[in-house]
Coordinates of C-alpha atoms in Angstrom, one line a residue:
Chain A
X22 CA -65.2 9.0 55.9
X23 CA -64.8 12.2 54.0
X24 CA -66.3 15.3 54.7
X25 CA -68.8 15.3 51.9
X26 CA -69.8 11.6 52.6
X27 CA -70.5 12.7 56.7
X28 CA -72.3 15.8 55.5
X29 CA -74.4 14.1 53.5
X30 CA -75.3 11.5 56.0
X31 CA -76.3 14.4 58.3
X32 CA -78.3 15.9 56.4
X33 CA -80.1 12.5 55.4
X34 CA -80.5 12.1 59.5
X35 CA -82.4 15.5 59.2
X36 CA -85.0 14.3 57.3
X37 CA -86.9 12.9 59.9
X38 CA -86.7 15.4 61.7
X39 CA -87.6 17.9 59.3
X40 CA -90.5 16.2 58.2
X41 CA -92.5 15.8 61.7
X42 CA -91.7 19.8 62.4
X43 CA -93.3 20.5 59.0
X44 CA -96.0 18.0 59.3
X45 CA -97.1 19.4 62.7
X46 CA -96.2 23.5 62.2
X47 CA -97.2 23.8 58.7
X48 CA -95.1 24.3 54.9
X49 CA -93.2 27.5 56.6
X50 CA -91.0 25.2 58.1
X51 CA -90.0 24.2 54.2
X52 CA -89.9 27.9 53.1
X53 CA -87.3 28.1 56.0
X54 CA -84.9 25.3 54.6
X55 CA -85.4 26.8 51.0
X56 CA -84.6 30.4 52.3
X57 CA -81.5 29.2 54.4
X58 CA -80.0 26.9 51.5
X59 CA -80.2 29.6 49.2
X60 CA -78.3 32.3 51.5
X61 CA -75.5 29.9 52.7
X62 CA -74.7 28.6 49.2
X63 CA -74.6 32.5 47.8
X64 CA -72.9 33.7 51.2
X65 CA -70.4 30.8 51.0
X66 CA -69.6 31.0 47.9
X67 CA -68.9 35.3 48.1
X68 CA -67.5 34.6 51.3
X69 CA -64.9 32.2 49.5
X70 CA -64.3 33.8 46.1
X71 CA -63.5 37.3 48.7
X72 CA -60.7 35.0 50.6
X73 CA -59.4 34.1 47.3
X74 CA -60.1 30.1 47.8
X75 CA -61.4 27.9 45.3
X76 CA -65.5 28.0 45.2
X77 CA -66.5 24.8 44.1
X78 CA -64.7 22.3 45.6
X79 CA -65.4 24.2 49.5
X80 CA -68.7 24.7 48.3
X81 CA -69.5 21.0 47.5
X82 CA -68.4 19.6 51.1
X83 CA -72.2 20.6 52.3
X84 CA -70.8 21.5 55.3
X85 CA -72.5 25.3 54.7
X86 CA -75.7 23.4 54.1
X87 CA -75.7 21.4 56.9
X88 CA -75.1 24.7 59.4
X89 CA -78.2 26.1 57.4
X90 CA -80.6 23.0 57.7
X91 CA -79.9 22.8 61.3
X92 CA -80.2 26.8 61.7
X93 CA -83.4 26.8 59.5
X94 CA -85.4 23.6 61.8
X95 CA -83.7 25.3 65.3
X96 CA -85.4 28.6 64.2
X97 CA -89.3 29.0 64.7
X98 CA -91.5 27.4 62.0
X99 CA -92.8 30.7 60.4
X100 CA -90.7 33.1 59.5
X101 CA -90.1 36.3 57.8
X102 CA -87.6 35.3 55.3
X103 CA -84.7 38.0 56.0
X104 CA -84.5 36.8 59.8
X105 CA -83.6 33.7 58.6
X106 CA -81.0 35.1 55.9
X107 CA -79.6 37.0 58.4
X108 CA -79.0 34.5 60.9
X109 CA -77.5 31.9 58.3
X110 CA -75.3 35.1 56.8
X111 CA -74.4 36.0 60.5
X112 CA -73.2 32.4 61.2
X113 CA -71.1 31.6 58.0
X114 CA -69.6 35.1 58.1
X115 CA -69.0 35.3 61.8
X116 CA -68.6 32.0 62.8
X117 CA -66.6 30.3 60.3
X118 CA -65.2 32.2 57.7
X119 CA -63.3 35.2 59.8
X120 CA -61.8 32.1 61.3
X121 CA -60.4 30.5 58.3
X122 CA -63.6 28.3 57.3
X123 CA -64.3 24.7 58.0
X124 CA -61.8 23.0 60.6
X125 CA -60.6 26.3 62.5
X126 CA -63.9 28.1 63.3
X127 CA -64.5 28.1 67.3
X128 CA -68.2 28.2 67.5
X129 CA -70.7 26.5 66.0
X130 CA -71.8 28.6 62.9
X131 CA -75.4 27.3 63.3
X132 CA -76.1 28.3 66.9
X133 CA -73.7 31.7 65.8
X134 CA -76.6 32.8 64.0
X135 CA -79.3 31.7 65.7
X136 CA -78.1 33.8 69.0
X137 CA -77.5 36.4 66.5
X138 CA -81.2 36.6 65.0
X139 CA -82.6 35.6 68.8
X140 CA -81.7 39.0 70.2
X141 CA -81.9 41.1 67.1
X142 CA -85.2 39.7 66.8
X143 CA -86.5 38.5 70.0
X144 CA -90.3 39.2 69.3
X145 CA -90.4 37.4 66.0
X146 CA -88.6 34.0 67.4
X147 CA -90.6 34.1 70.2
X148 CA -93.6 33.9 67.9
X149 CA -94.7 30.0 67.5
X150 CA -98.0 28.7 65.6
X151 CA -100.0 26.4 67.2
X152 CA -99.8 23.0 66.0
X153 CA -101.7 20.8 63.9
X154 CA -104.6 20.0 64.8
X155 CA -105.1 24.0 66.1
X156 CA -103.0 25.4 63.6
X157 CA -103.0 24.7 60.6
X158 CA -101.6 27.6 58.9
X159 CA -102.4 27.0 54.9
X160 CA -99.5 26.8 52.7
X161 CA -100.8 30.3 50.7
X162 CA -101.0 31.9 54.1
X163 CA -97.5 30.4 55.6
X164 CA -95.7 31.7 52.3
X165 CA -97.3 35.5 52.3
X166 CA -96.2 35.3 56.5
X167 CA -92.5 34.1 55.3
X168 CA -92.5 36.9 52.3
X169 CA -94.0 39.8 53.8
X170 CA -93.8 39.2 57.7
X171 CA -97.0 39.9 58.6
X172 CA -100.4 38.0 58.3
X173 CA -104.2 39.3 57.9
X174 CA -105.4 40.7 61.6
X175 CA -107.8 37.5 62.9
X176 CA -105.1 35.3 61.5
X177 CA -101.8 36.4 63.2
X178 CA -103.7 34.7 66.6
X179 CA -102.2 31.6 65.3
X180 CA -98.7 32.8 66.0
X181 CA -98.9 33.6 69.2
X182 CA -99.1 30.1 70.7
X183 CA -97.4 29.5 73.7
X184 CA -95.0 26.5 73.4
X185 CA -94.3 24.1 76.3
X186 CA -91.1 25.9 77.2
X187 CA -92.8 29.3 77.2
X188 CA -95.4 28.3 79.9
X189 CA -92.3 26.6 81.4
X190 CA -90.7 30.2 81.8
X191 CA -94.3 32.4 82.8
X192 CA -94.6 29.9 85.1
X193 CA -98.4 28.6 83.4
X194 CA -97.0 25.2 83.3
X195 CA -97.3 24.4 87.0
X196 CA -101.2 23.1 87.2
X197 CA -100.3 20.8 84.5
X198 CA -97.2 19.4 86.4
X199 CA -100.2 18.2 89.2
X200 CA -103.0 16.6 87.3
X201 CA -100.8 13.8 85.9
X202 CA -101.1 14.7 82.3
X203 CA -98.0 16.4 81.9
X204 CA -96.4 14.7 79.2
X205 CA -99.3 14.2 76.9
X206 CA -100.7 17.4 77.9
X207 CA -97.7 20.1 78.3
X208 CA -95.2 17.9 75.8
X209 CA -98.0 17.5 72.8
X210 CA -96.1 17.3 69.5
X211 CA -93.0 17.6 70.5
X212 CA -92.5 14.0 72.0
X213 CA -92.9 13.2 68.2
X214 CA -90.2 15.7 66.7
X215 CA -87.7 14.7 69.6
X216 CA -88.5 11.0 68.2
X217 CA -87.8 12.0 64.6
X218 CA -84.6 13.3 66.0
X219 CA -83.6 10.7 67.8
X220 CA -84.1 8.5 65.0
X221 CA -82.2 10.2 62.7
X222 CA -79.1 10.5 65.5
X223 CA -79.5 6.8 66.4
X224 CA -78.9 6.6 62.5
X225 CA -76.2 7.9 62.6
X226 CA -74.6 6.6 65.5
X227 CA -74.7 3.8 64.0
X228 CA -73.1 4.7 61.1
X229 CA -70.2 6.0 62.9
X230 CA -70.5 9.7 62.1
X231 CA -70.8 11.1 65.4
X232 CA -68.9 10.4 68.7
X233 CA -71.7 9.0 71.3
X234 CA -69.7 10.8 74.5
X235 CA -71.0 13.6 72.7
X236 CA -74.9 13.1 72.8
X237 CA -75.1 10.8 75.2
X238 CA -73.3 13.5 77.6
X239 CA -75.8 16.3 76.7
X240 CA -79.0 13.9 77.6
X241 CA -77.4 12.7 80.6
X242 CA -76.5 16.3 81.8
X243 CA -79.9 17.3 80.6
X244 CA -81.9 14.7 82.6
X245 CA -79.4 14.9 85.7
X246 CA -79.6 18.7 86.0
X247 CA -83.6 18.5 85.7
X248 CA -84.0 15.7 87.8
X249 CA -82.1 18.0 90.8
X250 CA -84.5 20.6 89.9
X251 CA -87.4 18.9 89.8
X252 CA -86.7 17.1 93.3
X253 CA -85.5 20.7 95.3
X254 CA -87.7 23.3 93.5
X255 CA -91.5 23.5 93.3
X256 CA -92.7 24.5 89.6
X257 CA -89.6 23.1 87.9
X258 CA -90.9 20.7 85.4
X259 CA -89.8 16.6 85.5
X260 CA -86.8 15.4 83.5
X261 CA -88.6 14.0 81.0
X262 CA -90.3 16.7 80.2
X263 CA -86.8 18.8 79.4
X264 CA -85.7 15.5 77.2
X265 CA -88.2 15.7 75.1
X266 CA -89.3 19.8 74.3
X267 CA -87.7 22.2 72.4
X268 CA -84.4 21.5 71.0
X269 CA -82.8 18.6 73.2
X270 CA -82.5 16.2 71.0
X271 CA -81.5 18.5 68.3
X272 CA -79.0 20.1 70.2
X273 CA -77.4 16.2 71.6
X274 CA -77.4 14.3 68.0
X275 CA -76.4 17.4 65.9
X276 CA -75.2 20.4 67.0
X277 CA -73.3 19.1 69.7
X278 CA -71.7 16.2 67.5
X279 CA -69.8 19.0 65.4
X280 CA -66.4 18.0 65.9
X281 CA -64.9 21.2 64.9
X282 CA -66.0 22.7 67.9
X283 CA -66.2 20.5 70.3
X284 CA -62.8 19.7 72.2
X285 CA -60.5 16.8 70.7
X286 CA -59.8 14.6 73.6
X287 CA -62.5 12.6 74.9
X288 CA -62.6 13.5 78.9
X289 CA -63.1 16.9 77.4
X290 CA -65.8 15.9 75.4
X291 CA -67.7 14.1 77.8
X292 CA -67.2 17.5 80.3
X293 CA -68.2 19.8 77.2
X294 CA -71.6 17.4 76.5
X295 CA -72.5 17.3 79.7
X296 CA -71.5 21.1 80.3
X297 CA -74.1 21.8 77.2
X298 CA -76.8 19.7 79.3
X299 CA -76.5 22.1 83.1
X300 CA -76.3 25.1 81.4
X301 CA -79.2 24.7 79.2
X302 CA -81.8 23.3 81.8
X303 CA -80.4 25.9 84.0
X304 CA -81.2 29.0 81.5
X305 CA -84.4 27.3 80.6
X306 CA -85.7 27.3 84.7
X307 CA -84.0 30.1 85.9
X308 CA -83.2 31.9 83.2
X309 CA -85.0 34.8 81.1
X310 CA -85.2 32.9 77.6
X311 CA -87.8 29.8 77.0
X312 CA -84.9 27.4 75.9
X313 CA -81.2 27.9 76.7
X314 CA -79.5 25.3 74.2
X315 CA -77.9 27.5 71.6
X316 CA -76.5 30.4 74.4
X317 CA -75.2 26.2 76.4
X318 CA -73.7 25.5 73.1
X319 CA -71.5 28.9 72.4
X320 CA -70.7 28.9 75.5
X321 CA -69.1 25.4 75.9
X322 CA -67.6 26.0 72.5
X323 CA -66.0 28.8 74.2
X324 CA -65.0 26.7 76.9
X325 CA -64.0 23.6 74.8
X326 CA -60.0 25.0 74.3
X327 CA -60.0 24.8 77.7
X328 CA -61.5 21.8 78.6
X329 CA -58.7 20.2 76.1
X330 CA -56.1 22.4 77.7
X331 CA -57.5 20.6 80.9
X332 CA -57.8 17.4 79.6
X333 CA -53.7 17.2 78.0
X334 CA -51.2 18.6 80.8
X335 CA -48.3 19.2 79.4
X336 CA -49.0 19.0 75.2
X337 CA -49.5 22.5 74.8
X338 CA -46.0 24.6 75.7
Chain B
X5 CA -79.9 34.2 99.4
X6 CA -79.0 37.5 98.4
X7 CA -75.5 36.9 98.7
X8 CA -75.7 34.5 96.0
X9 CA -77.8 36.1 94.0
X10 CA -75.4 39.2 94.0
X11 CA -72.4 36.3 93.4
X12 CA -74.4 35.1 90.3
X13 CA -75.2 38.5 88.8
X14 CA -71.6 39.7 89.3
X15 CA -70.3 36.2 87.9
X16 CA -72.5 35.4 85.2
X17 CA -75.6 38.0 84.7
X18 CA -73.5 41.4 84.3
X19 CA -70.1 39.9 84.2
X20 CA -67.7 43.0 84.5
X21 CA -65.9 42.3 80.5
X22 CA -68.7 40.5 78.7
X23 CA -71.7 42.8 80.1
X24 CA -69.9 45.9 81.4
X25 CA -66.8 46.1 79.3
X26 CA -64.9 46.9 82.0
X27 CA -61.4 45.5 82.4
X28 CA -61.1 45.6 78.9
X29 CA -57.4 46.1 78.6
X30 CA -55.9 43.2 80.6
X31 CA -58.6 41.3 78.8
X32 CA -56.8 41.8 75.4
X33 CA -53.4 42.3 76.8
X34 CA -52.8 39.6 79.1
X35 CA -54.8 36.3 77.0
X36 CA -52.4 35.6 75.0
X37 CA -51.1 32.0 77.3
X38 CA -53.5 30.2 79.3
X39 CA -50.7 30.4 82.2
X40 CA -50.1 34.0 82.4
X41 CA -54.0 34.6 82.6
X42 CA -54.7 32.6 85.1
X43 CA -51.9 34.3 87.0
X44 CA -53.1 37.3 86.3
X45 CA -56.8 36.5 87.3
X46 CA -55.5 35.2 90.4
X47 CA -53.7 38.5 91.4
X48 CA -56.6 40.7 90.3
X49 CA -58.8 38.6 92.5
X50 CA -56.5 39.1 95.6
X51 CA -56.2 42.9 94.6
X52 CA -60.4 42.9 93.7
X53 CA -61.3 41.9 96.8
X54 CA -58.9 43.4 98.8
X55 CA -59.5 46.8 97.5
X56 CA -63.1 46.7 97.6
X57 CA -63.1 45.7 101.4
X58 CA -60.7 48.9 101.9
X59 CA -62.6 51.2 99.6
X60 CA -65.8 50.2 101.5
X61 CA -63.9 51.0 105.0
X62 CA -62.5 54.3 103.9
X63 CA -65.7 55.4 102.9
X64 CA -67.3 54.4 105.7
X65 CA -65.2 55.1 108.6
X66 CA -63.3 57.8 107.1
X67 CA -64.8 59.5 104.1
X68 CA -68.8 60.0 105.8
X69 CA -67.5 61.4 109.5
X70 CA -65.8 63.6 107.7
X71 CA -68.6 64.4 105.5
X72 CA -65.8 64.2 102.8
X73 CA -67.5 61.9 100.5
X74 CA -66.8 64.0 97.6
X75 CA -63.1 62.8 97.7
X76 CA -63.9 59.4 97.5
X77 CA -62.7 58.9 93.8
X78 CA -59.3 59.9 94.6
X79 CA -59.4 58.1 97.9
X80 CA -60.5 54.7 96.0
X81 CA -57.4 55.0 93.6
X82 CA -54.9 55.7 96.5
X83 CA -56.1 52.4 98.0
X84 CA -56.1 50.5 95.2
X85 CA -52.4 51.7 94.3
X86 CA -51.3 50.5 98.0
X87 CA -53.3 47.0 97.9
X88 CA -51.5 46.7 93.7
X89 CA -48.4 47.8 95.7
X90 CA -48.6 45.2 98.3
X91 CA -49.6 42.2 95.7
X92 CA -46.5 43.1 94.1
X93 CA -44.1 42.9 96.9
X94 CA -46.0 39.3 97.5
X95 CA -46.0 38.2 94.1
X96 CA -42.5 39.2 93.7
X97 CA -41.3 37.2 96.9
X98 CA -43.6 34.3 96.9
X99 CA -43.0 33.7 93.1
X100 CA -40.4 35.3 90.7
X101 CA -41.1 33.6 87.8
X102 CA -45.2 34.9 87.5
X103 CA -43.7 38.1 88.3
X104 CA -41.3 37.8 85.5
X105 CA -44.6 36.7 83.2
X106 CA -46.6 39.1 84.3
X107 CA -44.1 41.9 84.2
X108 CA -45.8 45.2 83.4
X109 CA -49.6 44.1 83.9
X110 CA -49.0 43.8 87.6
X111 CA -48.7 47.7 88.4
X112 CA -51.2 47.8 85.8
X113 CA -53.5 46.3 87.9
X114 CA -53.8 50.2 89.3
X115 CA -55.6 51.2 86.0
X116 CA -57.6 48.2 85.3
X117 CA -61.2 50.4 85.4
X118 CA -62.6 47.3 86.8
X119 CA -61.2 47.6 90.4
X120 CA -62.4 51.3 90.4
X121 CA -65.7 50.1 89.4
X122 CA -66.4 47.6 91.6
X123 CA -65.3 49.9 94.4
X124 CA -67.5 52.5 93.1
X125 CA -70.3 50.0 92.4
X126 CA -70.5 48.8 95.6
X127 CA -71.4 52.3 96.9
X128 CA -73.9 52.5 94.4
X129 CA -75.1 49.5 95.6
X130 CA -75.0 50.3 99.0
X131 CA -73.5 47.5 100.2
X132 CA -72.9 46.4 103.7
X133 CA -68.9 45.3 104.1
X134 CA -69.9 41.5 103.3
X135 CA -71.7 42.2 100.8
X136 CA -69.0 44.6 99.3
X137 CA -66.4 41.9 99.8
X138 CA -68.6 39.0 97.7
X139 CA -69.2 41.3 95.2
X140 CA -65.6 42.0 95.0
X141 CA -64.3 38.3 94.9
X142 CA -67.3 37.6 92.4
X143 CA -66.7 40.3 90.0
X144 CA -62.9 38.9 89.9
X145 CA -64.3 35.8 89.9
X146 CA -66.1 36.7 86.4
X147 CA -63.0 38.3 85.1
X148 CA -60.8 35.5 85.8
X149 CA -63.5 33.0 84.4
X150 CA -63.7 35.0 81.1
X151 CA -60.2 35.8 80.7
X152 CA -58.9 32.0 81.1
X153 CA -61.3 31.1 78.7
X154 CA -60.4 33.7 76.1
X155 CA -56.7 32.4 76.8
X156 CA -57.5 29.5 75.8
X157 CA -59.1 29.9 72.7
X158 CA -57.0 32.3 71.6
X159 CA -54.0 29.6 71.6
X160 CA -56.4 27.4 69.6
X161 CA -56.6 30.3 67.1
X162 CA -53.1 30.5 66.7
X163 CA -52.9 28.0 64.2
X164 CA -56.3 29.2 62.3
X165 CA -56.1 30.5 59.3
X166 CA -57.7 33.8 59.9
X167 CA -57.3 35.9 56.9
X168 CA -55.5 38.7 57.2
X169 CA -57.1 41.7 58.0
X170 CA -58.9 39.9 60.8
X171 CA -55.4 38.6 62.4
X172 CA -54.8 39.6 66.1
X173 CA -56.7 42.2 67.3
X174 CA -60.1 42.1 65.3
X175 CA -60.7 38.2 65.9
X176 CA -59.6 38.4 69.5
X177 CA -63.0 41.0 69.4
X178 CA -65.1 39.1 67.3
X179 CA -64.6 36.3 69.5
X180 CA -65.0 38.2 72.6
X181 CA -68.3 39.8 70.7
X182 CA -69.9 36.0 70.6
X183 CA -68.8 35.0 73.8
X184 CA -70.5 38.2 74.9
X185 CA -73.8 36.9 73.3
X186 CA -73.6 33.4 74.8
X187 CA -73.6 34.9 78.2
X188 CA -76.5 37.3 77.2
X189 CA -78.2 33.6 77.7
X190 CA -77.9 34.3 81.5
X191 CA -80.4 37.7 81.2
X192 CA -83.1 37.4 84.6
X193 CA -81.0 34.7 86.0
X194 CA -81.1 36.9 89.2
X195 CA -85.1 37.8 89.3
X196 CA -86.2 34.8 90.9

């Protein structure tokens, strides 16, 4: 399959996806995608014309627009709208481009720019709304947040919601994790934006656009990592619960899948997957960030060269 | 407990090139092959730890009787010439050819800021000689880690097409730069 045809696929396997986190968080999450497909297709195409390559034909393998899609539904569902410029500028520029674009960039341009916007702007991507039924930020309201960055005083209580992972980290999840009700309770909507995920990755596992080391790795390193926590430490949550909040799934079926950066062979990848997995749950529990995904995936990006080095004694000098 | 917890911090948390930018030089000059930086990680972890266990006797058994604590910068570079001295002579005997790769980084061992620091660290700290030898090993430890890594992918880079302003030196940084936020991921790691 070409690139255009695979891009295109992925970006069809967002849909699901997209539509739960903008049926439960409100419009903003749309304003996002518009905001972040504009900037990469101007930013890509400067960022090409200024190395002197041919626009068009780089500019219609959608591989820009499917580092912004995943950027914009990673990022929090309201938004001022320069953050999110920023970050998709950030990751096209920094993580692709200096590098040569497509095919030689070592870290994912996506999680490249969210990292970039999370500590420039910790306070605004901390910031989640509640959502639906709670929520329910109106469209005209969502669209003056995502224009202007700030809301009229009663209403900006709806942003400050504190999302499964967040009373994960203050440590406000615990007298959930005893009554039982964890997973309907502390999980709420997310169990149904990890499912629109999933269904969109199973989609296109099947299709034959993703390696499932890659995914399958993540989970597994995801669930085996929490599993050890949750049996030696008191207030870490259950496995299931780190499977199915914030960005797991995300992260397993298409951020992890890029096969730019992940390593080549495929002992390395299943070592990279499953690195992405520990590190993650680790930063999440111990760590002083609610979810730990996008530092898990720069960092096994970083450490993919030498998990192929590893992996093929002998093919490299 | 606390020995791990100072292992992880000095590892991970405030990593000595990625947090501290210390060690900078060997960090750029000697990642060019994944070979020659893991030798060279592996002989500033024997001179790390080594010198920090020294620097922490001098001081103590030396330095405070004589209430001449005021030398102790001086002092700390004296030892850390004699322990770069010694690896030397080993290196040399035990394997010519990673001397021959090494070549001038060895002695250069001497200026790289980060065995000063950790030395000097370690009194800031006020740590007991254990705890002065961990945080030796660890911060080499961290060093090593990052540098192997950055070996690694700077081979892969080789056959990027970076444009051309951004060849060498600049992308090495840039890379170094994300790597850098990546382990900012690691922030309170320590505080539980």
């Amino acid at each position: 399959m070409k690139t255009p045809a695979i891009m295109g696929h992925v970006l069809l396997a967002l849909a699901p996806g997209a539509a739960a986190l903008a049926w439960f968080f409100g419009p903003g999450v749309l304003y996002n995608l518009a905001v972040a497909t504009a900037t990469a297709l101007l930013v890509e195409a400067a960022l090409l014309w200024a190395r002197g390559r041919p626009v068009l034909p780089s500019l219609g393998d959608g591989s820009a627009l499917v580092a912004a899609c995943i950027l914009a539904l990673a990022l929090p569902p309201l938004l001022p709208w320069w953050i999110t410029a920023l970050g998709v500028a950030c990751g096209l520029t920094l993580g692709k481009h200096l590098y040569g674009g497509l095919g030689h960039n070592l870290f994912n341009p996506a999680m490249t720019g969210y990292v970039a916007v999370l500590l420039a702007f910790p306070r605004e991507i901390s910031l989640w709304p509640a959502p639906r039924p709670e929520g329910a930020v109106s469209a005209a309201e969502a669209l003056r947040y995502t224009v202007s960055g700030s809301l009229p005083g009663e209403r900006i209580d709806t942003l400050t919601h504190a999302t499964p992972l967040d009373r994960l980290t203050t440590g406000a999840l615990s007298p959930a994790l005893h009554d039982g009700t964890l997973l309907a309770g502390a999980a709420g909507v997310w169990i149904w934006v990890a499912a629109a995920f999933l269904a969109g990755g199973a989609w296109l596992l099947l299709r034959g656009c993703i390696d499932w080391r890659l995914p399958l790795g993540v989970l597994a390193g995801t669930a085996g990592t929490a599993s050890l926590l949750w049996a030696v430490i008191p207030g870490a949550a259950p496995p299931d619960f780190h499977l199915l909040t914030g960005a797991t799934v995300l992260v397993a079926f298409f951020i992890a899948t890029d096969p730019v950066t992940a390593p080549a062979s495929r002992g390395a990848r299943l070592l990279f997957a499953l690195g992405i997995g520990i590190t993650a749950v680790a930063i999440r529990e111990f760590g002083a960030f609610p979810d730990g995904f996008a530092f898990a995936v720069l960092l096994m990006n970083a450490a993919a060269p030498l998990f192929d080095y590893i992996a093929r004694p002998g093919t490299v000098e | 407990m606390d020995l791990l917890l100072l292992a992880v911090a000095a590892v991970l948390v405030n990593n000595f090139v990625l947090t501290q930018f210390l060690g900078l030089c060997p960090f750029m000059g000697v990642s060019r092959r994944v070979e020659t930086a893991a030798g060279m990680a592996m002989a500033t972890a024997f001179v790390l730890t080594l010198a920090s266990v020294l620097s922490y006797l001098i001081f103590a058994y030396l330095l405070e009787p004589f209430g001449a604590t005021y030398l102790r910068t001086p002092a700390f570079i004296l030892v850390i010439a004699v322990a770069v001295q010694f690896t030397e002579i080993m290196v040399r005997s035990t394997s010519p050819l990673l001397h021959q790769v090494l070549g001038l980084y060895l002695p250069l061992i001497t200026t790289n800021c980060a065995v000063l620091g950790v030395a000097l660290l370690n009194l800031r700290g006020g740590h007991d000689l254990v705890a002065s030898a961990v945080y030796g090993a660890s911060a080499a430890a961290g060093f090593g880690l990052v540098l192997v890594l950055f070996a690694a992918m700077r081979e892969r880079l080789e056959g990027a097409d970076v444009p051309t302003p951004f060849r060498g030196a600049p992308i090495a940084l840039i890379t170094a730069g994300i790597l850098s936020m990546g382990f900012m991921g690691f922030a309170g790691l320590t505080a539980v």
